[in-house]
Amino acid sequence: MNESTASPNYRQSVGVMSAAQLVTGLGDQIYSVALPWLVFNLAESAFQVGVFRAIESSATAVTGIAAGVLVDRLGPRRTLALVALLRPLVLLLVPTAQFGRRHSFPLLCLVGFLSLSLHRLKWTSWYSSIPRVVPKAHLSQANAALQLSHAAEAAVGPALAGLLINGLGAIRSLFVDMLSFGALWIALPFVPARPAEAPRGGAVWSETREGLRFLVGNRTIWAFTLFVGALNVMLGSVIIVTLLKLRTEFHASAGRTGLVLIGAGAGAVFGSIVSPVLVRRLQMRVVDIIGVAALALAAMGMARSDAALSLSLALVTFSVTVGNIGYHTVRQTLTPDHLQGRVTGTSVALHRSLVPLGAALLGFLTEWKGASSTLIFMGSWVLIALAVFRRYLRGRAQVELKL
């Protein structure tokens, strides 16, 4: 979006969207602890939790590209209304099944798959909204504001989830997540509708192909997509492996687990605050901070106390948050307005397509070698991915940005 077409009230719009993300994100955090907790209690197997995570995360690869087309067709506003309507109904399946005594592992996997599909649809809507209302010169700040709300709910959410699970039980705590989606209805008037060049009912595949052609044809976005995909094989399940370490090695309760996971939110909050300055000054070099995540993952594997584990987790989320904001800013800056939804949805689908495989692999490794060894392996993988990306970027991808 050009400066001349940006909304004069874009700060207010970003503020309301970030607030809505914070409220619904708190619900997401409750869900993200409660559902794996239910799976582990039902199956008592780290491998089963890994399988659950693989099935759940496959939603991004299966529905991500279609989500981008849907956002460009309906517009972010209508898409978020659809999410606000469907997500509580999906979560309601869990207490309904419990009431009918039909609680099962396949049902939890189905709920996880559908919930994550709607979650990715929500995030595609948020991130395709930002460049439609914010001047390019302020994209990194707007992305940081949205990421800060995500980080804040990650800081508070795990502890809240632990307390709710201890007090209400995992199933009843899901009702809090259902109620949180009322915030989306309040935010809808501040979310942009379809852009002027929105698709007008053409073939879904041709619209998808248009976004895919642009994504692959832009060397910088394509390099980032490949790199983030390599990272997500491991980082997509870091909270699950952390949870398994707490359960299997620390024998932690739900409340204690939530307190340790606060580190994830604290690191993300700090990363969101400093990222606009880092992205503006470092430009493409901002991705080098992912090396901190690699070292922190190894430190998590060697951690023998709650404090050490939480601090290391904070370093992981700090570096990943800064890298994510840099990635989103680069992609939004280089993508035409009418392709924002499709390029966002397609890139997310591609770079998260191997998360299910990674989740199953990490579940197997945790069952076989333990969570500590698995975390050290994850750190090594991330470090190698960073080295390969930097070499690829120097040789093929060049970009000049005014961030």
Coordinates of C-alpha atoms in Angstrom, one line a residue:
M1 CA 0.0 0.0 0.0
N2 CA 1.3 3.5 -0.9
E3 CA 1.4 6.3 1.7
S4 CA -1.3 8.2 -0.2
T5 CA -3.8 5.3 0.1
A6 CA -3.1 4.3 3.7
S7 CA -5.9 4.8 6.2
P8 CA -5.3 8.0 8.3
N9 CA -6.6 6.0 11.3
Y10 CA -4.4 3.0 10.7
R11 CA -2.9 3.2 14.2
Q12 CA -6.4 2.8 15.7
S13 CA -7.2 -0.1 13.4
V14 CA -3.9 -1.9 14.2
G15 CA -4.5 -1.2 17.9
V16 CA -8.0 -2.8 17.9
M17 CA -6.9 -5.7 15.8
S18 CA -4.0 -6.3 18.2
A19 CA -6.3 -6.2 21.2
A20 CA -8.7 -8.7 19.6
Q21 CA -5.7 -10.9 18.8
L22 CA -4.6 -10.7 22.5
V23 CA -8.0 -11.8 23.7
T24 CA -8.5 -14.6 21.2
G25 CA -4.9 -15.5 21.7
L26 CA -5.4 -16.1 25.4
G27 CA -8.0 -18.5 24.5
D28 CA -5.7 -20.2 22.0
Q29 CA -3.1 -20.6 24.7
I30 CA -5.6 -22.4 26.9
Y31 CA -6.5 -24.7 24.0
S32 CA -2.8 -25.3 23.1
V33 CA -2.1 -26.6 26.6
A34 CA -5.5 -28.3 27.3
L35 CA -5.8 -30.4 24.2
P36 CA -2.3 -32.0 24.3
W37 CA -2.9 -32.5 28.1
L38 CA -6.0 -34.4 27.3
V39 CA -4.2 -36.5 24.7
F40 CA -1.4 -37.4 27.1
N41 CA -3.8 -38.3 29.9
L42 CA -5.8 -40.4 27.4
A43 CA -2.9 -42.2 25.7
E44 CA 0.0 -41.8 28.3
S45 CA 2.4 -41.8 25.4
A46 CA 4.8 -39.2 24.1
F47 CA 4.6 -40.7 20.6
Q48 CA 0.8 -40.4 20.7
V49 CA 1.2 -36.7 21.5
G50 CA 3.6 -36.4 18.6
V51 CA 1.0 -38.1 16.3
F52 CA -1.7 -35.7 17.5
R53 CA 0.6 -32.7 16.8
A54 CA 1.4 -34.1 13.3
I55 CA -2.3 -34.5 12.5
E56 CA -3.1 -31.1 14.0
S57 CA -0.3 -29.2 12.2
S58 CA -1.1 -30.9 8.8
A59 CA -4.1 -28.5 8.7
T60 CA -1.8 -25.7 7.6
A61 CA -0.4 -27.6 4.7
V62 CA -3.9 -28.9 3.7
T63 CA -5.9 -25.7 4.0
G64 CA -3.3 -22.9 4.0
I65 CA -3.3 -22.2 0.3
A66 CA -7.1 -22.3 0.1
A67 CA -7.2 -20.0 3.1
G68 CA -5.3 -17.3 1.1
V69 CA -7.7 -17.5 -1.8
L70 CA -10.7 -17.3 0.6
V71 CA -9.2 -14.2 2.3
D72 CA -8.6 -12.5 -1.0
R73 CA -12.2 -13.4 -2.2
L74 CA -14.2 -12.6 0.9
G75 CA -11.8 -10.0 2.4
P76 CA -10.3 -10.2 5.9
R77 CA -13.4 -8.9 7.6
R78 CA -15.8 -11.6 6.4
T79 CA -13.2 -14.3 6.8
L80 CA -12.7 -13.3 10.5
A81 CA -16.5 -13.3 11.0
L82 CA -16.5 -16.9 9.7
V83 CA -13.7 -17.9 12.1
A84 CA -15.6 -16.2 15.0
L85 CA -18.6 -18.3 14.2
L86 CA -17.0 -21.7 13.6
R87 CA -14.2 -21.9 16.1
P88 CA -16.4 -22.1 19.3
L89 CA -18.6 -24.8 17.6
V90 CA -15.5 -26.9 16.8
L91 CA -14.3 -26.7 20.4
L92 CA -17.8 -27.5 21.7
L93 CA -17.3 -31.0 20.2
V94 CA -14.9 -31.9 23.1
P95 CA -17.3 -31.3 26.1
T96 CA -20.2 -32.7 24.0
A97 CA -18.2 -36.0 23.5
Q98 CA -17.3 -36.1 27.1
F99 CA -21.0 -35.7 28.1
G100 CA -21.9 -38.5 25.7
R101 CA -18.9 -40.6 26.9
R102 CA -17.5 -40.7 23.4
H103 CA -14.2 -39.1 24.3
S104 CA -11.4 -40.6 22.0
F105 CA -8.0 -39.9 20.5
P106 CA -9.4 -39.6 16.9
L107 CA -11.9 -37.0 18.1
L108 CA -9.2 -34.9 19.7
C109 CA -7.2 -35.1 16.5
L110 CA -10.2 -34.0 14.5
V111 CA -10.8 -31.0 16.9
G112 CA -7.1 -30.2 16.7
F113 CA -7.1 -30.2 12.8
L114 CA -10.2 -28.1 12.5
S115 CA -9.1 -25.6 15.2
L116 CA -5.7 -25.1 13.7
S117 CA -7.3 -24.7 10.2
L118 CA -9.4 -21.8 11.6
H119 CA -6.4 -20.4 13.5
R120 CA -4.4 -20.2 10.3
L121 CA -7.3 -18.6 8.6
K122 CA -7.4 -16.0 11.3
W123 CA -3.7 -15.3 11.0
T124 CA -3.8 -15.0 7.2
S125 CA -6.6 -12.5 7.6
W126 CA -4.6 -10.4 10.2
Y127 CA -1.4 -10.3 8.2
S128 CA -3.1 -9.6 4.9
S129 CA -4.9 -6.8 6.6
I130 CA -1.8 -5.0 7.8
P131 CA -0.4 -3.9 4.3
R132 CA -3.9 -2.8 3.3
V133 CA -4.2 -0.1 6.0
V134 CA -0.6 0.7 7.0
P135 CA 2.0 2.7 5.0
K136 CA 4.9 0.6 3.9
A137 CA 7.3 2.7 6.0
H138 CA 5.4 1.6 9.1
L139 CA 4.9 -2.1 8.3
S140 CA 7.6 -3.4 10.8
Q141 CA 6.0 -1.4 13.6
A142 CA 2.5 -2.7 12.7
N143 CA 3.7 -6.3 12.5
A144 CA 5.5 -5.8 15.8
A145 CA 2.3 -4.6 17.4
L146 CA 0.4 -7.6 16.2
Q147 CA 3.2 -9.9 17.3
L148 CA 3.4 -8.1 20.7
S149 CA -0.2 -9.1 21.3
H150 CA 0.7 -12.6 20.4
A151 CA 3.7 -12.5 22.7
A152 CA 1.7 -11.0 25.6
E153 CA -0.9 -13.8 25.4
A154 CA 1.9 -16.3 25.3
A155 CA 3.4 -14.8 28.4
V156 CA 0.1 -14.9 30.4
G157 CA -1.7 -17.7 28.6
P158 CA 0.2 -20.8 29.8
A159 CA 0.0 -19.9 33.4
L160 CA -3.7 -19.1 33.0
A161 CA -4.2 -22.4 31.2
G162 CA -2.4 -24.3 34.0
L163 CA -4.5 -22.6 36.7
L164 CA -7.8 -23.2 34.8
I165 CA -6.9 -26.8 34.1
N166 CA -6.1 -27.3 37.8
G167 CA -9.3 -25.6 38.9
L168 CA -11.8 -26.5 36.2
G169 CA -10.3 -29.4 34.4
A170 CA -9.0 -29.5 30.8
I171 CA -12.4 -29.8 29.2
R172 CA -14.2 -27.1 31.1
S173 CA -11.3 -24.7 30.5
L174 CA -12.1 -24.9 26.7
F175 CA -15.2 -22.8 27.4
V176 CA -13.0 -19.8 28.2
D177 CA -11.5 -20.2 24.7
M178 CA -14.9 -20.3 23.1
L179 CA -15.9 -17.1 24.9
S180 CA -12.7 -15.3 23.8
F181 CA -13.8 -15.3 20.2
G182 CA -16.4 -12.7 20.9
A183 CA -13.6 -10.2 20.6
L184 CA -13.4 -10.8 16.9
W185 CA -17.0 -9.5 16.5
I186 CA -16.0 -6.2 18.2
A187 CA -12.9 -5.8 16.0
L188 CA -14.6 -6.5 12.6
P189 CA -15.5 -2.8 11.8
F190 CA -11.8 -1.9 12.0
V191 CA -10.7 -4.7 9.7
P192 CA -10.5 -3.9 5.9
A193 CA -12.8 -5.4 3.4
R194 CA -11.8 -6.7 0.0
P195 CA -9.2 -4.6 -1.9
A196 CA -10.1 -2.9 -5.2
E197 CA -8.4 -5.6 -7.2
A198 CA -9.9 -8.6 -5.3
P199 CA -10.6 -11.7 -7.3
R200 CA -14.1 -11.7 -8.8
G201 CA -15.2 -15.4 -8.8
G202 CA -12.5 -16.9 -11.1
A203 CA -11.3 -20.4 -10.9
V204 CA -9.8 -21.2 -7.5
W205 CA -6.8 -23.0 -9.0
S206 CA -6.0 -20.1 -11.4
E207 CA -6.1 -17.6 -8.4
T208 CA -4.0 -20.0 -6.4
R209 CA -1.5 -20.4 -9.2
E210 CA -1.2 -16.6 -9.6
G211 CA -0.1 -16.3 -5.9
L212 CA 2.2 -19.3 -6.2
R213 CA 3.9 -17.9 -9.4
F214 CA 4.6 -14.6 -7.7
L215 CA 5.9 -16.4 -4.6
V216 CA 8.3 -18.7 -6.5
G217 CA 9.3 -15.9 -8.9
N218 CA 10.4 -13.6 -6.2
R219 CA 13.8 -14.9 -5.1
T220 CA 13.8 -13.2 -1.7
I221 CA 10.4 -14.4 -0.6
W222 CA 11.1 -17.8 -2.0
A223 CA 14.4 -18.0 -0.1
F224 CA 12.7 -17.0 3.1
T225 CA 9.9 -19.5 2.6
L226 CA 12.4 -22.4 2.2
F227 CA 14.3 -21.2 5.3
V228 CA 11.3 -20.8 7.5
G229 CA 10.1 -24.2 6.3
A230 CA 13.3 -25.8 7.4
L231 CA 13.0 -24.2 10.8
N232 CA 9.4 -25.1 11.3
V233 CA 10.2 -28.8 10.9
M234 CA 11.7 -28.4 14.4
L235 CA 10.3 -25.2 15.9
G236 CA 6.7 -26.0 15.0
S237 CA 6.7 -28.5 17.9
V238 CA 9.0 -26.9 20.5
I239 CA 6.3 -26.2 23.0
I240 CA 5.1 -29.8 22.7
V241 CA 8.6 -31.2 23.3
T242 CA 9.0 -28.8 26.2
L243 CA 5.7 -30.0 27.7
L244 CA 6.8 -33.6 27.3
K245 CA 10.1 -32.8 29.1
L246 CA 8.2 -31.2 31.9
R247 CA 5.8 -34.2 32.2
T248 CA 8.3 -37.1 31.7
E249 CA 11.5 -35.7 33.2
F250 CA 10.4 -33.1 35.7
H251 CA 7.0 -34.7 36.5
A252 CA 5.5 -31.3 36.6
S253 CA 1.8 -30.5 37.4
A254 CA -0.4 -28.4 35.1
G255 CA 0.2 -25.3 37.2
R256 CA 3.9 -25.8 37.3
T257 CA 4.0 -26.4 33.6
G258 CA 2.1 -23.2 32.9
L259 CA 4.6 -21.2 35.0
V260 CA 7.6 -22.6 33.1
L261 CA 6.0 -21.8 29.8
I262 CA 5.7 -18.2 30.7
G263 CA 9.3 -17.9 29.5
A264 CA 8.0 -18.5 26.0
G265 CA 5.8 -15.4 26.2
A266 CA 8.3 -13.3 28.0
G267 CA 10.9 -13.8 25.3
A268 CA 8.4 -13.1 22.5
V269 CA 7.2 -9.9 24.2
F270 CA 10.8 -8.6 24.4
G271 CA 11.4 -9.6 20.8
S272 CA 8.3 -7.8 19.7
I273 CA 9.3 -4.6 21.4
V274 CA 12.9 -4.4 20.0
S275 CA 12.1 -5.9 16.5
P276 CA 11.1 -2.7 14.7
V277 CA 14.5 -1.2 15.5
L278 CA 16.4 -4.4 14.7
V279 CA 14.6 -5.0 11.4
R280 CA 15.1 -1.4 10.3
R281 CA 18.8 -1.4 11.1
L282 CA 19.8 -4.9 10.2
Q283 CA 17.5 -5.4 7.2
M284 CA 18.1 -8.9 5.8
R285 CA 20.8 -9.7 8.4
V286 CA 18.1 -9.8 11.1
V287 CA 17.7 -13.5 10.4
D288 CA 21.1 -14.2 11.9
I289 CA 19.5 -13.9 15.3
I290 CA 18.0 -17.4 14.7
G291 CA 21.4 -18.6 15.8
V292 CA 20.4 -17.7 19.3
A293 CA 17.5 -20.0 19.0
A294 CA 19.8 -22.9 18.0
L295 CA 22.0 -22.4 21.1
A296 CA 19.0 -21.9 23.4
L297 CA 17.4 -25.2 22.2
A298 CA 20.6 -27.0 23.2
A299 CA 20.5 -25.3 26.5
M300 CA 16.9 -26.4 27.0
G301 CA 18.0 -30.0 26.5
M302 CA 20.6 -29.6 29.2
A303 CA 18.4 -27.7 31.6
R304 CA 17.8 -29.4 35.0
S305 CA 15.7 -26.7 36.7
D306 CA 12.4 -24.9 35.9
A307 CA 14.2 -21.6 35.8
A308 CA 16.9 -22.7 33.3
L309 CA 14.3 -24.3 31.1
S310 CA 12.1 -21.2 31.1
L311 CA 15.0 -18.9 30.4
S312 CA 16.3 -20.9 27.5
L313 CA 12.7 -21.1 26.1
A314 CA 12.5 -17.3 26.4
L315 CA 15.7 -17.0 24.2
V316 CA 14.2 -19.3 21.6
T317 CA 11.0 -17.3 21.3
F318 CA 12.8 -14.0 21.4
S319 CA 14.9 -14.8 18.4
V320 CA 12.1 -16.5 16.5
T321 CA 9.8 -13.5 17.1
V322 CA 12.4 -11.1 15.7
G323 CA 13.0 -13.4 12.7
N324 CA 9.2 -13.7 12.1
I325 CA 8.6 -10.0 12.1
G326 CA 11.5 -9.5 9.6
Y327 CA 10.0 -12.3 7.4
H328 CA 6.5 -10.8 7.5
T329 CA 7.8 -7.3 6.7
V330 CA 9.8 -8.4 3.8
R331 CA 7.0 -10.5 2.3
Q332 CA 4.4 -7.7 2.8
T333 CA 6.7 -5.1 1.3
L334 CA 7.4 -7.1 -1.8
T335 CA 3.8 -8.4 -2.4
P336 CA 1.2 -6.5 -4.4
D337 CA -1.9 -5.5 -2.4
H338 CA -4.3 -7.8 -4.3
L339 CA -2.1 -10.8 -3.8
Q340 CA -1.5 -10.4 0.0
G341 CA -3.9 -13.1 1.1
R342 CA -2.8 -15.7 -1.5
V343 CA 0.9 -15.1 -1.0
T344 CA 0.5 -15.1 2.7
G345 CA -1.6 -18.3 2.7
T346 CA 0.6 -20.1 0.1
S347 CA 3.8 -19.2 1.9
V348 CA 2.5 -20.3 5.2
A349 CA 1.2 -23.6 3.7
L350 CA 4.5 -24.3 2.1
H351 CA 6.8 -23.4 5.0
R352 CA 4.6 -25.4 7.5
S353 CA 4.0 -28.4 5.2
L354 CA 6.7 -30.4 7.0
V355 CA 5.6 -29.6 10.5
P356 CA 3.5 -32.8 10.7
L357 CA 6.5 -34.9 9.7
G358 CA 8.7 -33.1 12.2
A359 CA 6.1 -33.5 15.0
A360 CA 5.9 -37.3 14.4
L361 CA 9.7 -37.5 14.2
L362 CA 10.1 -35.5 17.4
G363 CA 7.5 -37.6 19.2
F364 CA 9.4 -40.7 18.2
L365 CA 12.7 -39.3 19.3
T366 CA 11.3 -38.2 22.6
E367 CA 9.8 -41.7 23.2
W368 CA 13.1 -43.3 22.2
K369 CA 15.9 -41.0 23.5
G370 CA 14.0 -38.6 25.8
A371 CA 13.0 -34.9 25.5
S372 CA 16.5 -33.6 26.5
S373 CA 18.3 -35.4 23.6
T374 CA 15.5 -34.3 21.3
L375 CA 15.9 -30.6 22.1
I376 CA 19.7 -30.8 21.5
F377 CA 19.0 -32.4 18.1
M378 CA 16.5 -29.6 17.3
G379 CA 19.2 -27.0 18.1
S380 CA 21.6 -28.6 15.7
W381 CA 19.0 -28.7 12.9
V382 CA 18.2 -25.0 13.3
L383 CA 21.9 -24.1 13.2
I384 CA 22.5 -26.0 10.0
A385 CA 19.4 -24.5 8.4
L386 CA 20.6 -21.0 9.2
A387 CA 24.0 -21.7 7.7
V388 CA 22.5 -23.1 4.4
F389 CA 20.1 -20.1 4.2
R390 CA 22.8 -17.5 4.6
R391 CA 24.8 -19.2 1.8
Y392 CA 21.8 -19.3 -0.5
L393 CA 20.8 -15.7 0.3
R394 CA 24.3 -14.4 -0.5
G395 CA 24.4 -16.2 -3.8
R396 CA 20.9 -15.7 -5.2
A397 CA 18.6 -13.4 -3.3
Q398 CA 19.1 -9.7 -3.2
V399 CA 16.6 -7.0 -2.0
E400 CA 16.7 -3.4 -1.1
L401 CA 14.1 -2.4 1.3
K402 CA 13.1 0.9 2.9
L403 CA 11.8 -0.3 6.3

